[in-house]
């Protein structure tokens, strides 16, 4: 749900134009014109409880088609297999790549909601997998981008084009802040270079509503975003990318929408202030936290979700934990902190790295579940 009239008019009045007439008109055009950004509905009171959460891994790095489906505790782990059907030989298989996309389906009484969180690296993978996995784009109630890295938004524009006219009108597209849109350069090893930016015109053309959720906010009535993730644990942020401030031909971020200290700078190290985690509160079980990439730390992301909701119990933490670039001691410290939080399930993906898997298998064997591209985790109340 969105707040538009009053909040947006405040937003319009708050626009301070600097940097010349051309830039000023660009900002006003973006804010008052077709883009029509909105602010997310903040959480007031308690977060909604859902009866069921099913999270499908739409894209991750790999899959094993012959892995069996299984059930552990209250969690059904459904493997996808081959995609055979329709009386014909298969022509397609799931595409895995170093990018992340997850599809969450929730039930609350008779209400159902669907949210697509992140969009992988390429639209070839996203469109292919969405079709094979039987996800109906027309049924999606909200899109959420966890942060402005290409491996999470790269597939979005092609997905929007592929589904032009099929998606819900003014479909909310949640971001954690304007810095999500900044053009980025990858600055970490092994190769430095252009790391892209999201095409704002494509969002406008697709008639999605860019919805700013800097603070905790409801998503599609059933879930919520954490809001910007505070650094409250031992975790240290690595900055593998730099953000270029400014907009060129529909790509980039408007300086006036950024914190004052960044506006005048041409390029700043990425602090991932805009990073958000998407979370559901499963009745009687606790939070199911989708961390996406955890640049600000998986423990910080979980704590932020707990603070945003007031719910302490964590049922599952799933997504990228961004531990691959860190040394083993740091990985061990993270696992010790996760053990203190004591989630029922931990499902590492994407940028987590193999050392985490190996150490966690020894430290929390009953909590650790393996996700592949196509795996669907069904959490029942
Ligand atoms: Fe990532």
Short mmCIF file of C-alpha atoms and ligand atoms in Angstrom, two decimals:
data_model
loop_
_atom_site.label_atom_id
_atom_site.label_comp_id
_atom_site.label_asym_id
_atom_site.label_seq_id
_atom_site.Cartn_x
_atom_site.Cartn_y
_atom_site.Cartn_z
CA UNK A 1 0.00 0.00 0.00
CA UNK A 2 1.16 3.50 -0.74
CA UNK A 3 0.69 6.91 0.66
CA UNK A 4 0.57 9.30 -2.21
CA UNK A 5 -1.24 12.61 -1.99
CA UNK A 6 -0.06 14.36 1.17
CA UNK A 7 3.30 12.71 1.47
CA UNK A 8 4.17 13.23 -2.14
CA UNK A 9 3.14 16.87 -2.02
CA UNK A 10 5.48 17.26 0.94
CA UNK A 11 8.14 15.58 -1.08
CA UNK A 12 7.53 17.98 -3.95
CA UNK A 13 7.78 20.99 -1.67
CA UNK A 14 10.94 19.61 -0.13
CA UNK A 15 12.79 19.52 -3.43
CA UNK A 16 15.64 21.98 -3.31
CA UNK A 17 17.07 22.62 -6.74
CA UNK A 18 20.76 23.24 -7.02
CA UNK A 19 23.38 22.62 -9.66
CA UNK A 20 21.75 24.66 -12.44
CA UNK A 21 18.45 24.98 -14.24
CA UNK A 22 18.85 21.83 -16.32
CA UNK A 23 19.39 19.65 -13.28
CA UNK A 24 16.54 21.40 -11.47
CA UNK A 25 14.11 20.72 -14.29
CA UNK A 26 15.26 17.11 -14.44
CA UNK A 27 14.51 16.66 -10.75
CA UNK A 28 11.13 18.32 -10.97
CA UNK A 29 10.27 16.33 -14.08
CA UNK A 30 11.16 13.12 -12.31
CA UNK A 31 9.26 13.98 -9.17
CA UNK A 32 6.21 15.60 -10.69
CA UNK A 33 6.07 13.86 -14.04
CA UNK A 34 5.47 10.27 -15.05
CA UNK A 35 7.82 8.77 -12.48
CA UNK A 36 5.59 9.82 -9.54
CA UNK A 37 7.62 8.37 -6.70
CA UNK A 38 5.79 7.47 -3.52
CA UNK A 39 6.69 6.92 0.08
CA UNK A 40 6.03 3.55 1.60
CA UNK A 41 3.43 3.10 4.31
CA UNK A 42 5.31 3.06 7.61
CA UNK A 43 4.61 0.31 10.10
CA UNK A 44 2.26 1.50 12.79
CA UNK A 45 1.56 -0.89 15.60
CA UNK A 46 2.41 -4.53 15.17
CA UNK A 47 3.48 -6.08 11.88
CA UNK A 48 1.02 -8.44 10.18
CA UNK A 49 1.15 -12.16 10.96
CA UNK A 50 0.92 -14.58 8.07
CA UNK A 51 -0.14 -18.24 8.13
CA UNK A 52 2.30 -19.41 5.50
CA UNK A 53 5.38 -18.16 3.68
CA UNK A 54 6.74 -19.90 0.59
CA UNK A 55 10.01 -18.54 -0.73
CA UNK A 56 11.21 -19.68 -4.15
CA UNK A 57 14.82 -19.11 -5.14
CA UNK A 58 14.31 -17.79 -8.66
CA UNK A 59 18.01 -17.22 -9.38
CA UNK A 60 21.13 -18.24 -7.49
CA UNK A 61 24.54 -19.54 -8.52
CA UNK A 62 23.76 -23.20 -9.12
CA UNK A 63 21.29 -26.02 -9.05
CA UNK A 64 21.26 -29.81 -8.75
CA UNK A 65 18.31 -31.07 -10.72
CA UNK A 66 18.42 -34.56 -9.21
CA UNK A 67 18.41 -33.44 -5.56
CA UNK A 68 15.32 -34.85 -3.81
CA UNK A 69 12.60 -32.80 -2.18
CA UNK A 70 12.35 -33.26 1.57
CA UNK A 71 10.72 -32.02 4.72
CA UNK A 72 12.41 -30.96 7.92
CA UNK A 73 10.38 -29.79 10.92
CA UNK A 74 7.65 -27.54 9.56
CA UNK A 75 9.61 -26.66 6.42
CA UNK A 76 8.95 -28.31 3.09
CA UNK A 77 11.94 -28.11 0.76
CA UNK A 78 10.69 -28.53 -2.78
CA UNK A 79 13.36 -29.07 -5.46
CA UNK A 80 12.47 -28.11 -8.99
CA UNK A 81 14.01 -30.95 -11.00
CA UNK A 82 14.05 -30.57 -14.75
CA UNK A 83 11.01 -28.69 -15.90
CA UNK A 84 9.68 -31.70 -17.82
CA UNK A 85 6.05 -31.57 -18.83
CA UNK A 86 3.46 -31.02 -21.52
CA UNK A 87 4.29 -34.27 -23.34
CA UNK A 88 7.32 -32.78 -25.07
CA UNK A 89 11.04 -33.08 -24.48
CA UNK A 90 12.41 -30.23 -22.36
CA UNK A 91 13.85 -27.32 -24.33
CA UNK A 92 14.85 -25.17 -21.41
CA UNK A 93 16.43 -25.56 -18.03
CA UNK A 94 16.76 -23.17 -15.12
CA UNK A 95 19.56 -20.68 -15.63
CA UNK A 96 21.91 -20.11 -12.72
CA UNK A 97 24.22 -17.10 -12.51
CA UNK A 98 25.91 -14.94 -9.91
CA UNK A 99 22.84 -12.91 -9.16
CA UNK A 100 19.96 -13.27 -6.75
CA UNK A 101 16.21 -13.26 -7.13
CA UNK A 102 13.59 -14.62 -4.72
CA UNK A 103 9.82 -14.91 -5.01
CA UNK A 104 7.76 -14.90 -1.81
CA UNK A 105 4.17 -16.08 -1.65
CA UNK A 106 2.24 -15.55 1.55
CA UNK A 107 -1.15 -16.51 2.96
CA UNK A 108 -3.10 -14.68 5.62
CA UNK A 109 -6.53 -16.17 6.07
CA UNK A 110 -7.91 -16.24 2.55
CA UNK A 111 -5.62 -13.47 1.32
CA UNK A 112 -2.61 -14.27 -0.80
CA UNK A 113 0.22 -11.97 -1.79
CA UNK A 114 3.24 -12.32 -4.02
CA UNK A 115 6.44 -10.31 -3.87
CA UNK A 116 9.47 -10.51 -6.14
CA UNK A 117 12.66 -9.57 -4.29
CA UNK A 118 15.65 -8.75 -6.51
CA UNK A 119 16.00 -9.60 -10.16
CA UNK A 120 19.25 -11.47 -10.80
CA UNK A 121 22.04 -10.40 -13.13
CA UNK A 122 20.37 -10.92 -16.51
CA UNK A 123 16.83 -10.77 -17.81
CA UNK A 124 17.56 -13.90 -19.85
CA UNK A 125 17.87 -15.83 -16.58
CA UNK A 126 15.01 -14.05 -14.85
CA UNK A 127 12.47 -14.37 -17.67
CA UNK A 128 13.47 -17.96 -18.38
CA UNK A 129 13.23 -19.01 -14.73
CA UNK A 130 10.02 -17.10 -13.98
CA UNK A 131 8.36 -18.95 -16.86
CA UNK A 132 9.74 -22.39 -15.98
CA UNK A 133 8.90 -22.00 -12.29
CA UNK A 134 5.31 -21.08 -13.15
CA UNK A 135 5.40 -17.63 -11.55
CA UNK A 136 2.66 -15.42 -12.98
CA UNK A 137 4.01 -11.86 -13.34
CA UNK A 138 0.43 -10.53 -13.42
CA UNK A 139 -0.12 -11.86 -9.89
CA UNK A 140 2.86 -10.06 -8.34
CA UNK A 141 1.80 -7.45 -5.75
CA UNK A 142 5.13 -5.72 -5.14
CA UNK A 143 8.72 -5.60 -6.32
CA UNK A 144 11.57 -5.00 -3.86
CA UNK A 145 15.15 -4.12 -4.71
CA UNK A 146 17.46 -4.85 -1.78
CA UNK A 147 20.27 -2.56 -2.97
CA UNK A 148 21.72 -0.97 -6.08
CA UNK A 149 24.09 -3.68 -7.29
CA UNK A 150 23.90 -5.10 -10.78
CA UNK A 151 23.68 -8.72 -9.61
CA UNK A 152 20.36 -7.79 -7.95
CA UNK A 153 18.78 -5.39 -10.47
CA UNK A 154 20.37 -6.47 -13.78
CA UNK A 155 17.40 -8.60 -14.88
CA UNK A 156 14.72 -6.06 -13.98
CA UNK A 157 14.45 -3.92 -17.11
CA UNK A 158 14.19 -6.93 -19.42
CA UNK A 159 11.59 -8.45 -17.08
CA UNK A 160 9.52 -5.25 -17.17
CA UNK A 161 9.74 -5.13 -20.97
CA UNK A 162 8.84 -8.79 -21.34
CA UNK A 163 5.76 -8.25 -19.17
CA UNK A 164 4.76 -4.86 -20.53
CA UNK A 165 1.01 -4.40 -19.99
CA UNK A 166 0.70 -7.60 -17.93
CA UNK A 167 1.86 -6.36 -14.54
CA UNK A 168 -0.50 -4.75 -12.04
CA UNK A 169 -0.98 -1.05 -12.76
CA UNK A 170 1.39 1.17 -10.77
CA UNK A 171 2.98 -1.89 -9.22
CA UNK A 172 5.01 -0.69 -6.19
CA UNK A 173 8.77 -0.98 -6.61
CA UNK A 174 10.38 -0.61 -3.18
CA UNK A 175 13.86 0.81 -2.72
CA UNK A 176 15.63 1.83 0.48
CA UNK A 177 16.77 5.25 -0.72
CA UNK A 178 17.84 7.40 -3.62
CA UNK A 179 21.43 6.10 -3.47
CA UNK A 180 20.04 2.83 -4.82
CA UNK A 181 19.97 4.57 -8.22
CA UNK A 182 23.52 5.97 -8.26
CA UNK A 183 25.75 4.76 -11.10
CA UNK A 184 28.36 2.45 -9.69
CA UNK A 185 31.92 1.45 -10.30
CA UNK A 186 33.21 -1.86 -8.98
CA UNK A 187 36.38 -1.02 -7.05
CA UNK A 188 37.25 -4.33 -5.35
CA UNK A 189 39.48 -7.04 -6.85
CA UNK A 190 39.89 -8.66 -9.26
CA UNK A 191 38.81 -6.12 -11.91
CA UNK A 192 37.77 -2.51 -11.45
CA UNK A 193 35.19 -1.00 -13.82
CA UNK A 194 31.69 0.22 -14.72
CA UNK A 195 29.10 -1.63 -12.63
CA UNK A 196 26.02 -0.03 -14.15
CA UNK A 197 22.90 1.71 -12.89
CA UNK A 198 19.18 1.19 -13.09
CA UNK A 199 17.37 2.73 -16.07
CA UNK A 200 14.86 5.15 -14.52
CA UNK A 201 13.06 5.69 -17.82
CA UNK A 202 12.42 1.97 -18.08
CA UNK A 203 10.75 2.08 -14.66
CA UNK A 204 8.60 4.99 -15.77
CA UNK A 205 7.71 3.28 -19.07
CA UNK A 206 6.69 0.15 -17.19
CA UNK A 207 4.35 2.25 -15.01
CA UNK A 208 5.77 0.93 -11.75
CA UNK A 209 5.64 3.22 -8.72
CA UNK A 210 9.07 3.81 -7.25
CA UNK A 211 8.36 3.63 -3.54
CA UNK A 212 10.93 4.90 -1.07
CA UNK A 213 11.15 2.87 2.12
CA UNK A 214 13.99 4.42 4.09
CA UNK A 215 12.29 3.35 7.31
CA UNK A 216 10.45 0.12 8.14
CA UNK A 217 7.43 -0.19 5.84
CA UNK A 218 4.71 -2.61 4.91
CA UNK A 219 5.10 -4.52 1.65
CA UNK A 220 1.98 -5.86 -0.06
CA UNK A 221 0.06 -5.90 3.26
CA UNK A 222 1.69 -9.16 4.44
CA UNK A 223 5.41 -8.37 4.72
CA UNK A 224 7.68 -5.50 5.59
CA UNK A 225 11.04 -4.06 4.72
CA UNK A 226 13.53 -3.52 7.50
CA UNK A 227 14.21 0.07 6.58
CA UNK A 228 17.82 1.16 6.29
CA UNK A 229 20.03 -1.21 8.24
CA UNK A 230 21.89 0.30 11.18
CA UNK A 231 25.38 -0.87 12.05
CA UNK A 232 24.83 -2.19 15.56
CA UNK A 233 26.93 -5.37 15.70
CA UNK A 234 30.63 -6.20 15.38
CA UNK A 235 30.16 -6.42 11.61
CA UNK A 236 32.34 -4.28 9.38
CA UNK A 237 31.12 -2.94 6.08
CA UNK A 238 33.38 -3.53 3.10
CA UNK A 239 32.87 -1.12 0.24
CA UNK A 240 33.48 -2.99 -3.02
CA UNK A 241 31.93 -0.25 -5.14
CA UNK A 242 31.83 3.52 -5.52
CA UNK A 243 28.78 5.65 -6.29
CA UNK A 244 28.79 8.44 -8.82
CA UNK A 245 26.57 11.33 -7.72
CA UNK A 246 24.33 12.84 -10.39
CA UNK A 247 21.98 11.87 -13.22
CA UNK A 248 22.87 11.45 -16.88
CA UNK A 249 20.20 10.46 -19.39
CA UNK A 250 17.91 8.68 -16.93
CA UNK A 251 20.74 6.86 -15.18
CA UNK A 252 21.98 7.85 -11.72
CA UNK A 253 20.87 9.50 -8.48
CA UNK A 254 19.63 13.04 -7.80
CA UNK A 255 22.07 14.85 -5.48
CA UNK A 256 19.27 16.75 -3.77
CA UNK A 257 17.81 13.47 -2.59
CA UNK A 258 21.05 12.31 -0.97
CA UNK A 259 22.46 13.17 2.47
CA UNK A 260 23.98 16.63 2.51
CA UNK A 261 27.54 15.44 3.04
CA UNK A 262 27.48 13.46 -0.24
CA UNK A 263 25.82 15.99 -2.54
CA UNK A 264 28.84 18.01 -3.56
CA UNK A 265 31.10 15.00 -4.04
CA UNK A 266 31.51 13.51 -7.48
CA UNK A 267 32.16 9.97 -6.33
CA UNK A 268 31.79 8.38 -2.88
CA UNK A 269 32.55 4.89 -1.55
CA UNK A 270 29.34 2.88 -1.33
CA UNK A 271 28.09 2.66 2.25
CA UNK A 272 24.90 0.76 1.31
CA UNK A 273 22.79 3.11 3.43
CA UNK A 274 19.85 2.21 1.19
CA UNK A 275 20.15 -1.55 1.73
CA UNK A 276 16.96 -3.21 3.03
CA UNK A 277 15.91 -6.71 4.07
CA UNK A 278 12.42 -8.06 3.30
CA UNK A 279 10.73 -9.89 6.16
CA UNK A 280 7.59 -11.83 7.02
CA UNK A 281 6.19 -12.58 10.46
CA UNK A 282 5.00 -16.19 10.47
CA UNK A 283 2.33 -16.87 13.07
CA UNK A 284 3.70 -18.74 16.08
CA UNK A 285 7.14 -19.19 14.47
CA UNK A 286 8.75 -15.78 14.15
CA UNK A 287 10.44 -13.78 11.44
CA UNK A 288 11.47 -15.07 8.03
CA UNK A 289 14.19 -12.63 6.99
CA UNK A 290 15.33 -12.34 3.35
CA UNK A 291 18.73 -10.68 3.61
CA UNK A 292 19.51 -10.49 -0.11
CA UNK A 293 23.20 -9.47 0.11
CA UNK A 294 24.03 -8.31 3.67
CA UNK A 295 26.59 -5.66 2.74
CA UNK A 296 25.77 -4.06 6.09
CA UNK A 297 26.04 -7.46 7.80
CA UNK A 298 23.64 -10.36 8.12
CA UNK A 299 23.47 -9.94 11.91
CA UNK A 300 22.72 -6.23 11.52
CA UNK A 301 20.03 -7.05 8.94
CA UNK A 302 18.34 -9.53 11.29
CA UNK A 303 18.57 -7.14 14.24
CA UNK A 304 17.07 -4.39 12.10
CA UNK A 305 14.13 -6.65 11.19
CA UNK A 306 13.66 -7.45 14.89
CA UNK A 307 13.73 -3.76 15.82
CA UNK A 308 11.40 -2.79 12.97
CA UNK A 309 8.82 -5.39 14.00
CA UNK A 310 9.31 -5.70 17.74
CA UNK A 311 9.38 -9.48 17.16
CA UNK A 312 12.43 -11.18 18.71
CA UNK A 313 11.98 -14.76 17.54
CA UNK A 314 13.59 -15.47 14.18
CA UNK A 315 12.34 -18.51 12.30
CA UNK A 316 14.58 -18.34 9.24
CA UNK A 317 17.38 -16.22 7.82
CA UNK A 318 17.86 -16.69 4.10
CA UNK A 319 19.76 -14.97 1.33
CA UNK A 320 23.26 -13.71 0.66
CA UNK A 321 25.31 -13.21 3.84
CA UNK A 322 28.23 -11.56 2.03
CA UNK A 323 30.92 -13.48 3.88
CA UNK A 324 32.95 -14.71 0.91
CA UNK A 325 35.38 -11.75 1.02
CA UNK A 326 36.11 -12.11 4.77
CA UNK A 327 38.65 -14.17 6.72
CA UNK A 328 37.65 -17.31 8.63
CA UNK A 329 37.69 -15.63 12.08
CA UNK A 330 35.10 -13.15 10.90
CA UNK A 331 32.94 -15.93 9.49
CA UNK A 332 33.17 -17.75 12.85
CA UNK A 333 32.20 -14.59 14.72
CA UNK A 334 29.17 -14.19 12.46
CA UNK A 335 28.13 -17.79 13.09
CA UNK A 336 28.52 -17.28 16.86
CA UNK A 337 26.24 -14.21 16.65
CA UNK A 338 23.69 -16.09 14.57
CA UNK A 339 23.72 -18.87 17.19
CA UNK A 340 22.92 -16.26 19.83
CA UNK A 341 19.98 -15.02 17.77
CA UNK A 342 19.01 -18.71 17.47
CA UNK A 343 16.94 -18.83 14.29
CA UNK A 344 15.31 -22.18 13.56
CA UNK A 345 16.76 -22.23 10.03
CA UNK A 346 19.68 -20.65 8.25
CA UNK A 347 19.69 -20.77 4.45
CA UNK A 348 22.82 -19.23 2.93
CA UNK A 349 22.91 -18.29 -0.74
CA UNK A 350 24.67 -16.14 -3.30
CA UNK A 351 27.63 -14.20 -1.81
CA UNK A 352 27.83 -16.22 1.45
CA UNK A 353 30.79 -18.38 0.42
CA UNK A 354 31.78 -21.98 1.13
CA UNK A 355 33.70 -21.38 4.42
CA UNK A 356 30.41 -20.30 6.03
CA UNK A 357 28.73 -23.49 4.84
CA UNK A 358 31.49 -25.73 6.17
CA UNK A 359 31.76 -24.05 9.57
CA UNK A 360 27.99 -23.69 9.99
CA UNK A 361 27.50 -27.37 9.15
CA UNK A 362 29.67 -28.23 12.15
CA UNK A 363 28.27 -25.50 14.41
CA UNK A 364 24.54 -25.59 13.60
CA UNK A 365 23.89 -28.75 11.60
CA UNK A 366 20.16 -28.95 12.26
CA UNK A 367 19.54 -25.33 11.32
CA UNK A 368 21.41 -25.26 8.02
CA UNK A 369 19.43 -25.84 4.82
CA UNK A 370 20.78 -25.91 1.26
CA UNK A 371 19.18 -23.75 -1.40
CA UNK A 372 19.59 -24.14 -5.16
CA UNK A 373 18.18 -22.15 -8.03
CA UNK A 374 14.54 -23.27 -8.20
CA UNK A 375 14.26 -24.52 -4.60
CA UNK A 376 11.05 -23.54 -2.84
CA UNK A 377 10.95 -23.37 0.96
CA UNK A 378 7.45 -23.58 2.41
CA UNK A 379 7.25 -22.39 6.02
CA UNK A 380 3.99 -23.26 7.75
CA UNK A 381 2.67 -21.73 10.94
FE1 LIG B 1 24.90 -9.46 -4.37
#
